[in-house]
Short mmCIF file of C-alpha atoms in Angstrom, two decimals:
data_model
loop_
_atom_site.label_atom_id
_atom_site.label_comp_id
_atom_site.label_asym_id
_atom_site.label_seq_id
_atom_site.Cartn_x
_atom_site.Cartn_y
_atom_site.Cartn_z
CA UNK A 327 111.24 -40.76 -45.35
CA UNK A 328 111.81 -38.61 -42.24
CA UNK A 329 110.29 -35.20 -42.89
CA UNK A 330 111.35 -32.47 -40.49
CA UNK A 331 110.36 -28.87 -41.34
CA UNK A 332 112.58 -25.91 -40.38
CA UNK A 333 110.13 -23.04 -39.90
CA UNK A 334 110.18 -19.39 -39.22
CA UNK A 335 107.47 -17.73 -37.16
CA UNK A 336 106.10 -14.27 -37.46
CA UNK A 337 103.77 -12.83 -34.81
CA UNK A 338 100.88 -10.59 -35.99
CA UNK A 339 100.12 -8.21 -33.07
CA UNK A 340 96.71 -7.19 -34.77
CA UNK A 341 95.09 -10.55 -34.42
CA UNK A 342 97.41 -12.18 -31.90
CA UNK A 343 98.24 -15.02 -34.30
CA UNK A 344 101.44 -16.63 -35.30
CA UNK A 345 102.09 -17.28 -39.02
CA UNK A 346 104.75 -19.74 -40.18
CA UNK A 347 106.63 -20.38 -43.38
CA UNK A 348 108.70 -23.51 -44.00
CA UNK A 349 112.22 -22.50 -44.87
CA UNK A 350 113.36 -25.89 -45.86
CA UNK A 351 112.79 -29.71 -45.06
CA UNK A 352 115.22 -32.25 -43.74
CA UNK A 353 114.96 -35.74 -44.94
CA UNK A 354 116.74 -38.98 -44.01
CA UNK A 355 120.46 -38.39 -43.03
CA UNK A 356 120.05 -34.67 -43.56
CA UNK A 357 121.66 -31.91 -41.38
CA UNK A 358 119.98 -28.79 -39.89
CA UNK A 359 122.56 -26.07 -40.55
CA UNK A 360 120.50 -23.41 -38.74
CA UNK A 361 120.65 -25.32 -35.41
CA UNK A 362 124.47 -25.40 -35.89
CA UNK A 363 125.02 -22.18 -34.03
CA UNK A 364 128.60 -23.19 -33.10
CA UNK A 365 129.35 -23.02 -36.72
CA UNK A 366 127.89 -19.59 -37.24
CA UNK A 367 129.27 -16.93 -34.79
CA UNK A 368 127.12 -13.87 -33.94
CA UNK A 369 124.08 -15.22 -35.86
CA UNK A 370 120.74 -14.81 -33.94
CA UNK A 371 117.47 -16.12 -35.12
CA UNK A 372 114.41 -18.04 -33.92
CA UNK A 373 113.31 -21.23 -35.75
CA UNK A 374 111.06 -24.05 -35.15
CA UNK A 375 111.76 -27.64 -36.05
CA UNK A 376 108.63 -29.74 -36.51
CA UNK A 377 108.63 -33.51 -37.09
CA UNK A 378 105.92 -34.36 -39.79
CA UNK A 379 106.58 -38.05 -39.64
CA UNK A 380 108.28 -40.27 -37.04
CA UNK A 381 111.87 -39.04 -36.82
CA UNK A 382 115.04 -39.59 -34.88
CA UNK A 383 117.48 -36.80 -34.09
CA UNK A 384 121.10 -36.81 -33.12
CA UNK A 385 122.24 -33.68 -31.12
CA UNK A 386 125.94 -33.08 -31.16
CA UNK A 387 127.60 -31.09 -28.41
CA UNK A 388 128.51 -27.65 -29.69
CA UNK A 389 132.00 -27.54 -28.24
CA UNK A 390 132.84 -30.99 -29.59
CA UNK A 391 131.53 -29.95 -33.12
CA UNK A 392 133.38 -26.71 -33.07
CA UNK A 393 136.66 -28.57 -32.14
CA UNK A 394 136.09 -30.97 -35.05
CA UNK A 395 135.44 -28.09 -37.33
CA UNK A 396 138.70 -26.46 -36.22
CA UNK A 397 140.81 -29.74 -36.62
CA UNK A 398 139.46 -31.10 -39.82
CA UNK A 399 139.16 -29.24 -43.24
CA UNK A 400 137.00 -31.96 -44.66
CA UNK A 401 134.31 -31.17 -42.08
CA UNK A 402 134.61 -27.47 -42.85
CA UNK A 403 134.26 -28.23 -46.53
CA UNK A 404 131.16 -30.46 -45.81
CA UNK A 405 129.54 -27.83 -43.68
CA UNK A 406 130.19 -25.11 -46.36
CA UNK A 407 128.46 -27.47 -48.94
CA UNK A 408 125.49 -28.11 -46.69
CA UNK A 409 125.18 -24.42 -45.98
CA UNK A 410 125.16 -23.56 -49.67
CA UNK A 411 122.51 -26.18 -50.44
CA UNK A 412 120.20 -25.12 -47.68
CA UNK A 413 120.74 -21.43 -48.48
CA UNK A 414 119.72 -22.20 -52.07
CA UNK A 415 116.55 -23.93 -50.80
CA UNK A 416 115.77 -20.71 -48.62
CA UNK A 417 116.24 -18.55 -51.59
CA UNK A 418 113.88 -20.70 -53.67
CA UNK A 419 111.23 -20.22 -51.05
CA UNK A 420 111.78 -16.43 -50.86
CA UNK A 421 111.56 -16.32 -54.68
CA UNK A 422 108.32 -18.33 -54.66
CA UNK A 423 106.66 -16.02 -52.18
CA UNK A 424 107.83 -12.82 -53.75
CA UNK A 425 107.49 -13.67 -57.50
CA UNK A 426 104.75 -16.26 -57.82
CA UNK A 427 101.01 -16.05 -57.15
CA UNK A 428 99.37 -18.42 -54.74
CA UNK A 429 97.54 -20.36 -57.47
CA UNK A 430 100.95 -21.21 -59.00
CA UNK A 431 102.61 -22.09 -55.56
CA UNK A 432 99.62 -24.19 -54.36
CA UNK A 433 99.59 -26.08 -57.89
CA UNK A 434 103.32 -26.65 -57.57
CA UNK A 435 103.01 -27.77 -53.88
CA UNK A 436 100.26 -30.30 -54.73
CA UNK A 437 102.23 -31.74 -57.68
CA UNK A 438 105.33 -32.14 -55.51
CA UNK A 439 103.22 -33.83 -52.77
CA UNK A 440 101.90 -36.15 -55.38
CA UNK A 441 105.36 -37.20 -56.44
CA UNK A 442 106.76 -37.32 -52.85
CA UNK A 443 103.96 -39.56 -51.63
CA UNK A 444 103.31 -41.27 -54.92
CA UNK A 445 99.58 -40.84 -54.42
CA UNK A 446 96.77 -38.60 -55.70
CA UNK A 447 95.43 -38.46 -52.24
CA UNK A 448 97.32 -36.07 -50.02
CA UNK A 449 96.54 -36.32 -46.30
CA UNK A 450 97.22 -32.86 -45.20
CA UNK A 451 95.31 -30.02 -43.51
CA UNK A 452 94.84 -26.50 -45.07
CA UNK A 453 96.75 -25.17 -42.04
CA UNK A 454 99.75 -27.29 -42.84
CA UNK A 455 99.81 -26.19 -46.36
CA UNK A 456 99.54 -22.62 -45.33
CA UNK A 457 102.55 -22.90 -43.04
CA UNK A 458 104.50 -24.54 -45.77
CA UNK A 459 103.54 -21.75 -48.36
CA UNK A 460 103.70 -18.88 -45.87
CA UNK A 461 99.99 -18.11 -46.27
CA UNK A 462 96.88 -18.33 -44.01
CA UNK A 463 94.62 -21.26 -43.77
CA UNK A 464 91.65 -19.11 -44.86
CA UNK A 465 93.34 -18.16 -48.20
CA UNK A 466 94.50 -21.74 -48.99
CA UNK A 467 91.01 -22.87 -48.36
CA UNK A 468 89.60 -20.35 -50.84
CA UNK A 469 92.10 -21.29 -53.52
CA UNK A 470 91.42 -25.04 -53.03
CA UNK A 471 87.66 -24.28 -53.16
CA UNK A 472 88.36 -22.59 -56.50
CA UNK A 473 90.48 -25.52 -57.72
CA UNK A 474 87.59 -27.80 -56.65
CA UNK A 475 85.04 -25.74 -58.60
CA UNK A 476 87.11 -26.25 -61.75
CA UNK A 477 87.42 -30.12 -61.05
CA UNK A 478 91.13 -29.98 -60.36
CA UNK A 479 90.97 -31.35 -56.86
CA UNK A 480 88.37 -32.82 -54.41
CA UNK A 481 88.65 -31.52 -50.83
CA UNK A 482 87.60 -33.27 -47.82
CA UNK A 483 88.61 -32.89 -44.10
CA UNK A 484 92.46 -33.53 -43.86
CA UNK A 485 92.60 -34.82 -47.42
CA UNK A 486 93.04 -33.33 -50.82
CA UNK A 487 92.56 -35.78 -53.83
CA UNK A 488 94.01 -34.62 -57.20
CA UNK A 489 91.40 -35.23 -59.78
CA UNK A 490 93.23 -33.70 -62.86
CA UNK A 491 96.96 -33.22 -62.53
CA UNK A 492 97.18 -31.98 -66.14
CA UNK A 493 95.17 -28.91 -65.04
CA UNK A 494 97.43 -28.36 -62.09
CA UNK A 495 100.43 -28.46 -64.51
CA UNK A 496 98.68 -26.06 -66.85
CA UNK A 497 98.54 -23.62 -63.95
CA UNK A 498 102.37 -23.76 -63.73
CA UNK A 499 102.69 -23.29 -67.52
CA UNK A 500 100.64 -20.04 -67.37
CA UNK A 501 103.23 -18.30 -65.28
#
């Protein structure tokens, strides 16, 4: 598993902090469409690419890639399919942030991490979760503390242990 996060930063001038939200993740043999500026004309944006695990990248020259696109309909079709898939992921993130409360999003996140890592122990910081969910570390810590109070998780430094996955799933069912 090669986990790369494509993140968008927002700067808060009031407290001089930078907040992140993970737009989507890249896995083995995946393609970052947002870094394909040669494919998208007149599109300007700032993104961060952060490797969560050891990863390898292949960077393709923009002119070469554009020439391939112009000469090969199969590559154009492939890029359109990748773009649609990643746009769908970004829309899902937007929907989560706008329409679901943080308890729901955090419960869903922890359940997904459990299945991805095949472990009830998730080695992750509150800051990393906050970045993935578009929240702040303090708010994530508060919700995790409440989950801990209800014996859903056990929180320790850099680790969250799921104690009762059924209770996490019941949070999802309430929304």
